[in-house]
Amino acid sequence: MASSMRIGGLASGMDIDTIVSDLMKAERVPLDKLTQKKQYLEWQRDDFREINKMMLSLDTMIFEDLILSDTYNQKTVSISDSNEVAIKNVSSASDFSGTINVKKLATAAMIVKSNTGVTDSSKKISDIFSNLAIPHEITVQAIKKDGTLDDGFKISFNPVEETLESLIAKINEQTGVTMFFDTKTGGLSVSAKNTGDVAGTDEIVLSGDLFTKLGLDTATKTAGVNAEFTYNGITTTRSSNTFTINGFEISLKNANNKDVTFSSTADVDKITEKIVKFVDEYNKLIEKLNTELNEKKYRDYQPLTSEQKEAMEEKEIELWEEKARSGTLRNDSALSSALNKMRTDFYSPISGISGLSQLAEIGITTTANYMDGGKLTIDEKKLKEAIANDPNAVRQLFAKEGTETGDKGIARRLRDTLKSTMDTIEQKAGKATSVNTTFSLGRNLDSIEDQIDRFQERLIQIEDRYWRQFTAMEKAIQQANTQSAYITQQFSM
């Protein structure tokens, strides 16, 4: 919309710019209120999202540290001679003990050709052996980790384009063997990546004319050997020196035919550390929720407009907005409900469980100060005693599965409450990637933005009207002045 010509007080001597500016300040008051309301809703949205971020972080910690069995399977293993064997827990929920005597260590099969007659592995294979088929194919079979022979890896190549060096690199990358060519002696070795003996056949099987020309069919072969040991009175074998028995991993180091005893106990300190970390994070969330729900709302402190900020110092703006933003989530029903539900989750006994059924039994209770709003405190001595006595019972207390809330462990109940609350908050405030139309505060923000746009268009029209009126006044005064000057001139003749 084009503005009319504006005349700024030349005839009247009035400061029309200032007058119109002051008039527009009054007209702009409703717009300022809309802008302030928009700012407040944006603060509220961001504060909700901060709560959701904390809840998501706690939810992830609960899953990783309190529900997954790895937390409670941590063991301290005592070994009578750690130079002979190494033992660590992998998945055993129960303590274990025993005696192991190592007779033989597992070794890998090997093929060695001391001199292949080749002096330069960087040459094209066709320059080394001129009568190979194009394309040429080789097959490499080798022992697998489970002690059986694999189905074989086929490698097809063009001898005119491939060097022996580049082919060896492919063999090492794609197959179950490691091949080494010695440029000084022309020697070539092939060793299995996995140890052990494949019953009834070789552990390395090479097929293809190239291997024959390299002399590997007549090379020195050393068979793989299985590890042999006695475990709790039973003599047995494994294809590898590292293997798992009953959920714990044994690594054989030496074969000295020596009895080595071992035993495990729950790693109380590490399990305790995980639970203490959870309680600390839970308490941070409880403190945040209580702060937000009880934070005072200062109704006399509205968000500042851009003009107001221009008239204030930076520190004044900071102090003002601290009060203006206070209380955005005060008495919010979703947060109040979550707080009450979490307290219930912690203190309702778990049904269908033997042994432990409440957190108080492992030394976790609420603080004595009611002003803490439901924060937890830990008697670490009692917690450690419970873990040492029965880590599985502690795990069940937190992680027991169930179809009904009363059947579920504390951690699973809490995750359900957190998820429900996060969903409710997301419906209100969305998340960083959400479009405004998908959550309620966003829809309100869009509505206010539309009102702001319409009001700004209206203000342009109002300002233009004021200028038309003052311009008309100036023209009238100018015309009156011209007429007055003419009459005065006539009388003075």
Coordinates of C-alpha atoms in Angstrom, one line a residue:
M1 CA 0.0 0.0 0.0
A2 CA 1.6 3.3 -1.1
S3 CA 1.9 6.0 1.4
S4 CA 0.6 9.5 0.6
M5 CA 2.9 12.5 0.5
R6 CA 3.9 13.6 4.0
I7 CA 4.4 17.2 5.0
G8 CA 6.2 17.5 8.4
G9 CA 5.2 20.8 10.1
L10 CA 6.6 23.3 7.7
A11 CA 3.4 25.5 7.9
S12 CA 2.3 24.9 11.5
G13 CA 5.8 24.7 13.0
M14 CA 4.7 21.5 14.9
D15 CA 7.0 18.4 15.2
I16 CA 4.7 16.1 13.3
D17 CA 7.1 13.2 13.3
T18 CA 7.2 13.2 17.1
I19 CA 3.4 13.6 17.4
V20 CA 2.7 10.7 15.0
S21 CA 5.4 8.6 16.8
D22 CA 3.7 9.2 20.2
L23 CA 0.3 8.5 18.8
M24 CA 1.6 5.2 17.3
K25 CA 3.1 4.2 20.6
A26 CA -0.4 4.1 22.0
E27 CA -1.7 2.3 19.0
R28 CA 1.1 -0.3 19.3
V29 CA 0.2 -1.3 22.9
P30 CA -2.0 -4.3 21.8
L31 CA 0.8 -5.4 19.5
D32 CA 3.4 -5.2 22.3
K33 CA 1.1 -7.4 24.4
L34 CA 0.9 -10.0 21.6
T35 CA 4.7 -10.0 21.2
Q36 CA 5.1 -10.4 25.0
K37 CA 2.6 -13.3 25.0
K38 CA 4.5 -14.9 22.1
Q39 CA 7.8 -14.6 24.0
Y40 CA 6.3 -16.1 27.2
L41 CA 4.9 -19.1 25.3
E42 CA 8.3 -19.6 23.7
W43 CA 9.9 -19.6 27.1
Q44 CA 7.3 -22.1 28.4
R45 CA 7.9 -24.3 25.4
D46 CA 11.6 -24.3 25.9
D47 CA 11.3 -25.0 29.7
F48 CA 9.0 -28.0 28.9
R49 CA 11.6 -29.3 26.5
E50 CA 14.4 -29.0 29.0
I51 CA 12.3 -31.2 31.4
N52 CA 11.8 -33.7 28.6
K53 CA 15.6 -33.7 27.9
M54 CA 16.3 -34.5 31.6
M55 CA 13.7 -37.3 31.6
L56 CA 15.0 -38.8 28.4
S57 CA 18.5 -38.8 29.9
L58 CA 17.3 -40.5 33.1
D59 CA 15.3 -43.0 31.1
T60 CA 18.4 -44.0 29.0
M61 CA 20.4 -44.4 32.2
I62 CA 17.8 -46.6 33.8
F63 CA 17.7 -48.9 30.8
E64 CA 21.5 -49.1 30.5
D65 CA 22.5 -49.2 34.2
L66 CA 19.5 -50.8 36.0
I67 CA 17.7 -53.1 33.6
L68 CA 20.4 -54.6 31.4
S69 CA 21.9 -57.6 33.2
D70 CA 25.5 -56.5 32.6
T71 CA 25.3 -54.2 35.6
Y72 CA 24.6 -57.0 38.0
N73 CA 26.9 -59.5 36.3
Q74 CA 30.0 -57.6 37.2
K75 CA 32.3 -59.9 39.1
T76 CA 35.6 -59.8 40.9
V77 CA 37.5 -63.0 40.0
S78 CA 40.3 -64.4 42.2
I79 CA 42.9 -66.7 40.4
S80 CA 45.6 -68.6 42.2
D81 CA 48.1 -68.0 39.4
S82 CA 47.2 -65.3 36.8
N83 CA 50.3 -66.2 34.8
E84 CA 48.7 -69.5 33.7
V85 CA 45.1 -68.3 32.9
A86 CA 42.9 -65.2 32.8
I87 CA 39.2 -65.4 33.7
K88 CA 36.5 -62.7 33.4
N89 CA 32.8 -62.8 33.6
V90 CA 30.8 -62.4 30.4
S91 CA 27.2 -63.3 31.2
S92 CA 27.1 -65.4 34.3
A93 CA 24.5 -64.1 36.8
S94 CA 25.8 -66.6 39.4
D95 CA 29.1 -66.8 41.1
F96 CA 31.5 -69.5 39.8
S97 CA 34.6 -71.3 41.0
G98 CA 36.7 -74.3 39.9
T99 CA 40.1 -75.7 39.1
I100 CA 41.8 -75.7 35.7
N101 CA 45.0 -77.5 34.5
V102 CA 46.4 -76.6 31.1
K103 CA 48.1 -79.5 29.2
K104 CA 48.5 -77.9 25.7
L105 CA 47.9 -74.5 24.2
A106 CA 46.1 -74.2 20.9
T107 CA 48.3 -73.2 17.9
A108 CA 47.5 -72.2 14.4
A109 CA 48.2 -74.3 11.3
M110 CA 50.9 -72.9 9.0
I111 CA 52.3 -73.6 5.5
V112 CA 55.9 -72.4 4.7
K113 CA 57.7 -72.3 1.4
S114 CA 61.3 -71.1 2.1
N115 CA 62.0 -70.1 -1.5
T116 CA 59.3 -69.6 -4.1
G117 CA 61.7 -68.5 -6.8
V118 CA 60.0 -65.1 -6.9
T119 CA 62.2 -62.1 -6.3
D120 CA 59.8 -59.2 -6.7
S121 CA 56.2 -59.3 -5.4
S122 CA 55.5 -55.8 -7.0
K123 CA 55.5 -57.3 -10.5
K124 CA 52.4 -58.2 -12.4
I125 CA 51.6 -61.9 -11.8
S126 CA 51.6 -62.5 -15.6
D127 CA 55.2 -61.3 -15.7
I128 CA 56.1 -63.8 -13.0
F129 CA 54.1 -66.7 -14.4
S130 CA 53.2 -66.3 -18.1
N131 CA 50.8 -69.2 -18.6
L132 CA 48.0 -68.5 -16.1
A133 CA 44.4 -68.5 -17.3
I134 CA 42.7 -65.2 -17.6
P135 CA 40.7 -64.5 -15.5
H136 CA 42.3 -66.7 -12.8
E137 CA 40.6 -68.0 -9.7
I138 CA 41.9 -69.2 -6.4
T139 CA 40.1 -70.6 -3.4
V140 CA 41.2 -70.3 0.3
Q141 CA 39.7 -72.4 3.0
A142 CA 40.7 -72.1 6.7
I143 CA 39.6 -73.1 10.1
K144 CA 36.9 -71.0 11.8
K145 CA 36.6 -69.9 15.4
D146 CA 34.4 -72.9 16.1
G147 CA 37.0 -75.4 15.0
T148 CA 35.4 -76.3 11.6
L149 CA 36.6 -75.6 8.1
D150 CA 34.9 -72.7 6.3
D151 CA 33.3 -73.1 2.9
G152 CA 36.1 -71.2 1.2
F153 CA 36.7 -67.7 -0.2
K154 CA 37.0 -67.4 -4.0
I155 CA 39.1 -64.6 -5.4
S156 CA 39.0 -64.0 -9.2
F157 CA 41.7 -61.7 -10.7
N158 CA 43.4 -60.8 -14.0
P159 CA 47.1 -61.8 -13.8
V160 CA 47.9 -59.0 -16.3
E161 CA 46.6 -56.4 -13.9
E162 CA 47.2 -57.9 -10.5
T163 CA 50.5 -57.9 -8.7
L164 CA 51.5 -60.6 -6.2
E165 CA 51.7 -57.9 -3.6
S166 CA 48.1 -56.7 -4.2
L167 CA 46.7 -60.2 -4.4
I168 CA 48.3 -61.1 -1.0
A169 CA 46.6 -58.0 0.4
K170 CA 43.2 -59.2 -0.8
I171 CA 43.9 -62.7 0.6
N172 CA 44.7 -61.2 4.0
E173 CA 41.6 -59.0 4.0
Q174 CA 39.0 -61.5 2.6
T175 CA 40.0 -64.9 3.9
G176 CA 40.7 -66.8 7.1
V177 CA 44.5 -66.8 6.6
T178 CA 47.4 -64.4 6.8
M179 CA 49.9 -64.6 4.0
F180 CA 53.4 -63.1 4.2
F181 CA 56.0 -62.8 1.3
D182 CA 59.6 -62.1 2.3
T183 CA 61.2 -59.9 -0.4
K184 CA 64.8 -60.8 0.8
T185 CA 64.5 -64.6 0.6
G186 CA 61.5 -65.1 -1.7
G187 CA 59.9 -67.1 1.1
L188 CA 56.1 -67.3 1.5
S189 CA 54.2 -68.3 4.6
V190 CA 50.5 -68.9 5.1
S191 CA 49.1 -69.1 8.7
A192 CA 45.5 -69.6 9.8
K193 CA 43.9 -66.7 11.6
N194 CA 42.3 -69.1 14.1
T195 CA 44.0 -71.7 16.1
G196 CA 43.0 -75.4 16.5
D197 CA 42.7 -78.7 14.7
V198 CA 40.0 -79.7 12.2
A199 CA 39.4 -83.4 12.6
G200 CA 40.1 -85.4 9.5
T201 CA 41.4 -82.6 7.2
D202 CA 43.9 -79.8 7.0
E203 CA 43.2 -76.4 8.7
I204 CA 44.3 -74.6 5.5
V205 CA 43.3 -75.7 2.0
L206 CA 44.6 -73.7 -1.0
S207 CA 43.2 -74.3 -4.5
G208 CA 44.4 -72.8 -7.8
D209 CA 47.2 -73.0 -10.3
L210 CA 48.9 -69.9 -8.8
F211 CA 49.4 -71.7 -5.5
T212 CA 50.9 -74.7 -7.3
K213 CA 53.3 -72.5 -9.2
L214 CA 54.4 -70.8 -5.9
G215 CA 55.2 -74.3 -4.6
L216 CA 52.7 -74.3 -1.8
D217 CA 51.5 -77.8 -2.6
T218 CA 55.0 -79.2 -1.7
A219 CA 55.6 -76.7 1.1
T220 CA 56.2 -77.6 4.8
K221 CA 52.9 -77.9 6.6
T222 CA 52.4 -77.6 10.3
A223 CA 49.0 -78.8 11.6
G224 CA 47.0 -76.7 14.0
V225 CA 46.7 -78.0 17.6
N226 CA 43.7 -77.8 20.0
A227 CA 44.1 -76.5 23.5
E228 CA 43.9 -79.4 26.0
F229 CA 43.1 -78.9 29.6
T230 CA 41.4 -80.4 32.6
Y231 CA 38.5 -78.4 34.0
N232 CA 37.0 -79.5 37.4
G233 CA 38.3 -83.1 36.8
I234 CA 37.2 -83.4 33.2
T235 CA 39.8 -83.4 30.5
T236 CA 38.6 -81.7 27.3
T237 CA 39.8 -79.6 24.3
R238 CA 39.0 -76.3 22.6
S239 CA 40.1 -75.0 19.2
S240 CA 41.0 -71.7 20.8
N241 CA 43.0 -70.6 23.8
T242 CA 40.1 -68.3 24.7
F243 CA 36.6 -69.8 25.2
T244 CA 33.5 -69.4 27.4
I245 CA 32.2 -71.9 30.0
N246 CA 29.0 -71.2 31.9
G247 CA 29.0 -67.5 31.0
F248 CA 32.6 -66.7 32.0
E249 CA 35.5 -66.4 29.6
I250 CA 38.8 -68.3 30.1
S251 CA 42.0 -67.4 28.4
L252 CA 44.8 -70.0 28.6
K253 CA 48.3 -68.4 28.8
N254 CA 50.8 -71.3 29.6
A255 CA 50.7 -75.1 29.4
N256 CA 52.6 -76.0 32.6
N257 CA 50.4 -78.8 33.7
K258 CA 49.6 -76.9 36.9
D259 CA 46.4 -76.8 38.9
V260 CA 45.0 -73.2 39.0
T261 CA 42.0 -72.5 41.2
F262 CA 39.6 -69.6 40.7
S263 CA 36.4 -68.1 42.2
S264 CA 34.2 -65.1 41.7
T265 CA 32.2 -62.8 43.8
A266 CA 29.9 -59.9 42.8
D267 CA 31.8 -56.7 42.1
V268 CA 29.9 -54.8 44.9
D269 CA 31.6 -51.5 44.3
K270 CA 30.8 -51.3 40.6
I271 CA 27.2 -52.3 41.0
T272 CA 26.8 -49.8 43.9
E273 CA 28.4 -47.1 41.7
K274 CA 25.7 -47.6 39.0
I275 CA 22.8 -47.4 41.6
V276 CA 24.3 -44.4 43.3
K277 CA 24.7 -42.6 39.9
F278 CA 21.0 -43.4 39.2
V279 CA 19.9 -42.0 42.5
D280 CA 21.9 -38.8 41.9
E281 CA 20.3 -38.2 38.5
Y282 CA 16.8 -39.0 39.9
N283 CA 17.3 -36.5 42.6
K284 CA 18.4 -33.8 40.1
L285 CA 15.1 -34.4 38.2
I286 CA 13.0 -34.3 41.4
E287 CA 14.7 -31.0 42.4
K288 CA 14.1 -29.6 38.9
L289 CA 10.4 -30.6 38.9
N290 CA 9.8 -29.2 42.4
T291 CA 11.6 -25.9 41.5
E292 CA 9.5 -25.5 38.3
L293 CA 6.2 -26.4 40.0
N294 CA 6.7 -24.0 43.0
E295 CA 8.6 -21.2 41.2
K296 CA 7.0 -17.8 41.8
K297 CA 5.3 -16.0 39.0
Y298 CA 5.9 -12.3 38.8
R299 CA 2.9 -10.9 36.9
D300 CA 4.2 -7.3 37.1
Y301 CA 7.3 -8.4 35.1
Q302 CA 6.2 -9.0 31.5
P303 CA 8.7 -9.9 28.7
L304 CA 10.5 -6.8 27.5
T305 CA 9.8 -5.2 24.1
S306 CA 12.7 -4.3 21.8
E307 CA 12.1 -0.6 22.6
Q308 CA 12.2 -1.3 26.4
K309 CA 15.5 -3.2 26.0
E310 CA 17.1 -0.3 24.1
A311 CA 16.4 1.9 27.1
M312 CA 18.0 -0.5 29.7
E313 CA 21.4 -1.7 30.6
E314 CA 22.4 -5.3 29.9
K315 CA 22.4 -6.3 33.6
E316 CA 18.9 -4.6 34.1
I317 CA 17.6 -6.7 31.2
E318 CA 19.0 -9.9 32.7
L319 CA 17.5 -9.3 36.1
W320 CA 14.1 -8.3 34.6
E321 CA 13.9 -11.3 32.3
E322 CA 14.9 -13.6 35.2
K323 CA 11.6 -12.5 36.9
A324 CA 9.6 -12.4 33.7
R325 CA 10.5 -16.0 32.9
S326 CA 9.9 -17.2 36.4
G327 CA 6.9 -19.5 36.9
T328 CA 6.3 -20.7 33.3
L329 CA 5.6 -24.2 34.6
R330 CA 4.1 -23.4 38.0
N331 CA 1.5 -25.9 39.1
D332 CA 1.6 -27.7 35.8
S333 CA -0.7 -30.7 36.0
A334 CA 1.4 -33.1 33.9
L335 CA 4.5 -32.4 36.0
S336 CA 2.6 -32.6 39.3
S337 CA 1.1 -36.0 38.2
A338 CA 4.6 -37.3 37.2
L339 CA 6.0 -36.3 40.5
N340 CA 3.3 -38.1 42.4
K341 CA 3.4 -41.1 40.2
M342 CA 7.2 -41.5 40.6
R343 CA 6.9 -41.5 44.3
T344 CA 4.3 -44.2 44.1
D345 CA 6.5 -46.2 41.7
F346 CA 9.2 -46.3 44.4
Y347 CA 7.2 -47.1 47.4
S348 CA 4.6 -49.6 46.2
P349 CA 5.8 -53.2 47.0
I350 CA 6.6 -55.5 44.0
S351 CA 4.3 -58.5 43.9
G352 CA 5.2 -61.9 42.7
I353 CA 8.8 -61.7 43.8
S354 CA 10.7 -63.7 46.4
G355 CA 13.2 -62.0 48.7
L356 CA 13.5 -58.2 48.2
S357 CA 10.3 -56.3 47.4
Q358 CA 10.9 -52.7 48.4
L359 CA 13.8 -50.2 48.0
A360 CA 14.0 -49.6 51.8
E361 CA 15.3 -53.2 52.1
I362 CA 18.5 -52.3 50.3
G363 CA 18.9 -49.0 52.1
I364 CA 17.2 -46.5 49.6
T365 CA 14.6 -44.3 51.3
T366 CA 13.4 -40.7 51.0
T367 CA 15.3 -38.0 52.8
A368 CA 14.1 -36.9 56.3
N369 CA 13.6 -33.3 55.1
Y370 CA 10.1 -33.1 53.6
M371 CA 11.2 -29.9 51.8
D372 CA 13.3 -32.1 49.5
G373 CA 10.1 -33.1 47.8
G374 CA 10.8 -36.8 47.6
K375 CA 14.5 -37.0 47.0
L376 CA 16.2 -40.3 47.8
T377 CA 19.0 -41.1 50.1
I378 CA 21.2 -44.2 50.3
D379 CA 22.6 -46.2 53.1
E380 CA 25.6 -47.5 51.1
K381 CA 26.5 -50.0 53.8
K382 CA 23.1 -51.6 53.6
L383 CA 23.1 -51.5 49.8
K384 CA 26.5 -53.2 49.5
E385 CA 25.4 -55.9 51.9
A386 CA 22.3 -56.6 49.8
I387 CA 24.3 -56.7 46.6
A388 CA 27.0 -59.0 48.1
N389 CA 24.3 -61.3 49.5
D390 CA 22.2 -61.6 46.3
P391 CA 22.9 -59.4 43.3
N392 CA 20.1 -61.2 41.4
A393 CA 17.6 -60.2 44.0
V394 CA 18.7 -56.6 43.7
R395 CA 18.4 -56.9 39.9
Q396 CA 14.8 -58.3 40.2
L397 CA 13.9 -55.4 42.6
F398 CA 14.8 -52.9 39.8
A399 CA 14.3 -54.9 36.5
K400 CA 11.6 -57.5 37.1
E401 CA 9.2 -57.8 34.1
G402 CA 5.5 -57.8 34.5
T403 CA 2.2 -57.0 32.7
E404 CA 0.8 -55.0 35.6
T405 CA 2.5 -52.0 37.3
G406 CA 2.4 -53.9 40.7
D407 CA 4.3 -56.8 39.1
K408 CA 7.1 -54.7 37.6
G409 CA 10.4 -53.8 39.1
I410 CA 11.1 -50.2 40.2
A411 CA 13.1 -49.3 37.1
R412 CA 10.5 -50.5 34.7
R413 CA 7.7 -48.7 36.6
L414 CA 9.7 -45.5 36.5
R415 CA 10.4 -45.8 32.8
D416 CA 6.7 -46.2 32.1
T417 CA 6.0 -43.0 34.1
L418 CA 8.7 -41.1 32.3
K419 CA 7.6 -42.2 28.9
S420 CA 4.0 -41.3 29.6
T421 CA 5.0 -37.8 30.9
M422 CA 7.4 -37.2 28.0
D423 CA 4.6 -38.1 25.6
T424 CA 2.2 -35.6 27.3
I425 CA 4.9 -32.9 27.3
E426 CA 5.6 -33.5 23.7
Q427 CA 2.0 -33.0 22.9
K428 CA 2.2 -29.6 24.6
A429 CA 5.6 -28.4 23.6
G430 CA 6.9 -30.7 20.9
K431 CA 10.6 -31.3 20.4
A432 CA 13.3 -29.5 18.5
T433 CA 12.4 -31.1 15.2
S434 CA 8.6 -30.6 15.6
V435 CA 6.5 -28.4 13.3
N436 CA 4.3 -26.0 15.3
T437 CA 1.1 -27.5 14.0
T438 CA 1.9 -30.8 15.8
F439 CA 1.8 -29.5 19.4
S440 CA -0.6 -27.2 21.3
L441 CA 1.9 -24.5 22.3
G442 CA 3.1 -24.4 18.7
R443 CA -0.5 -23.9 17.4
N444 CA -0.9 -21.1 19.9
L445 CA 2.3 -19.5 18.7
D446 CA 1.2 -19.7 15.0
S447 CA -2.1 -18.1 16.0
I448 CA -0.4 -15.2 17.8
E449 CA 2.0 -14.8 14.8
D450 CA -1.0 -14.5 12.5
Q451 CA -2.5 -11.9 14.8
I452 CA 0.8 -10.0 15.0
D453 CA 1.0 -9.9 11.2
R454 CA -2.6 -8.6 10.8
F455 CA -2.0 -6.0 13.5
Q456 CA 1.2 -4.8 11.9
E457 CA -0.7 -4.3 8.6
R458 CA -3.4 -2.4 10.5
L459 CA -0.7 -0.2 12.2
I460 CA 0.6 0.7 8.8
Q461 CA -2.8 1.9 7.8
I462 CA -3.3 3.8 11.0
E463 CA 0.0 5.6 10.7
D464 CA -0.7 6.4 7.1
R465 CA -4.1 7.9 8.1
Y466 CA -2.5 10.1 10.8
W467 CA 0.0 11.4 8.2
R468 CA -2.8 12.1 5.7
Q469 CA -4.7 14.0 8.4
F470 CA -1.7 16.1 9.5
T471 CA -0.7 16.7 5.8
A472 CA -4.2 18.0 5.1
M473 CA -3.9 20.2 8.2
E474 CA -0.5 21.5 7.0
K475 CA -1.9 22.2 3.5
A476 CA -4.8 24.1 5.0
I477 CA -2.6 26.2 7.3
Q478 CA -0.2 26.9 4.3
Q479 CA -3.2 28.0 2.2
A480 CA -4.5 30.2 5.0
N481 CA -1.1 31.7 5.5
T482 CA -0.9 32.4 1.7
Q483 CA -4.3 34.1 1.7
S484 CA -3.4 36.1 4.8
A485 CA -0.2 37.3 3.2
Y486 CA -2.1 38.3 0.1
I487 CA -4.7 40.3 2.0
T488 CA -2.0 42.1 4.0
Q489 CA -0.2 43.0 0.9
Q490 CA -3.4 44.4 -0.7
F491 CA -4.1 46.6 2.4
S492 CA -0.6 47.9 2.4
M493 CA -0.8 49.4 -1.1

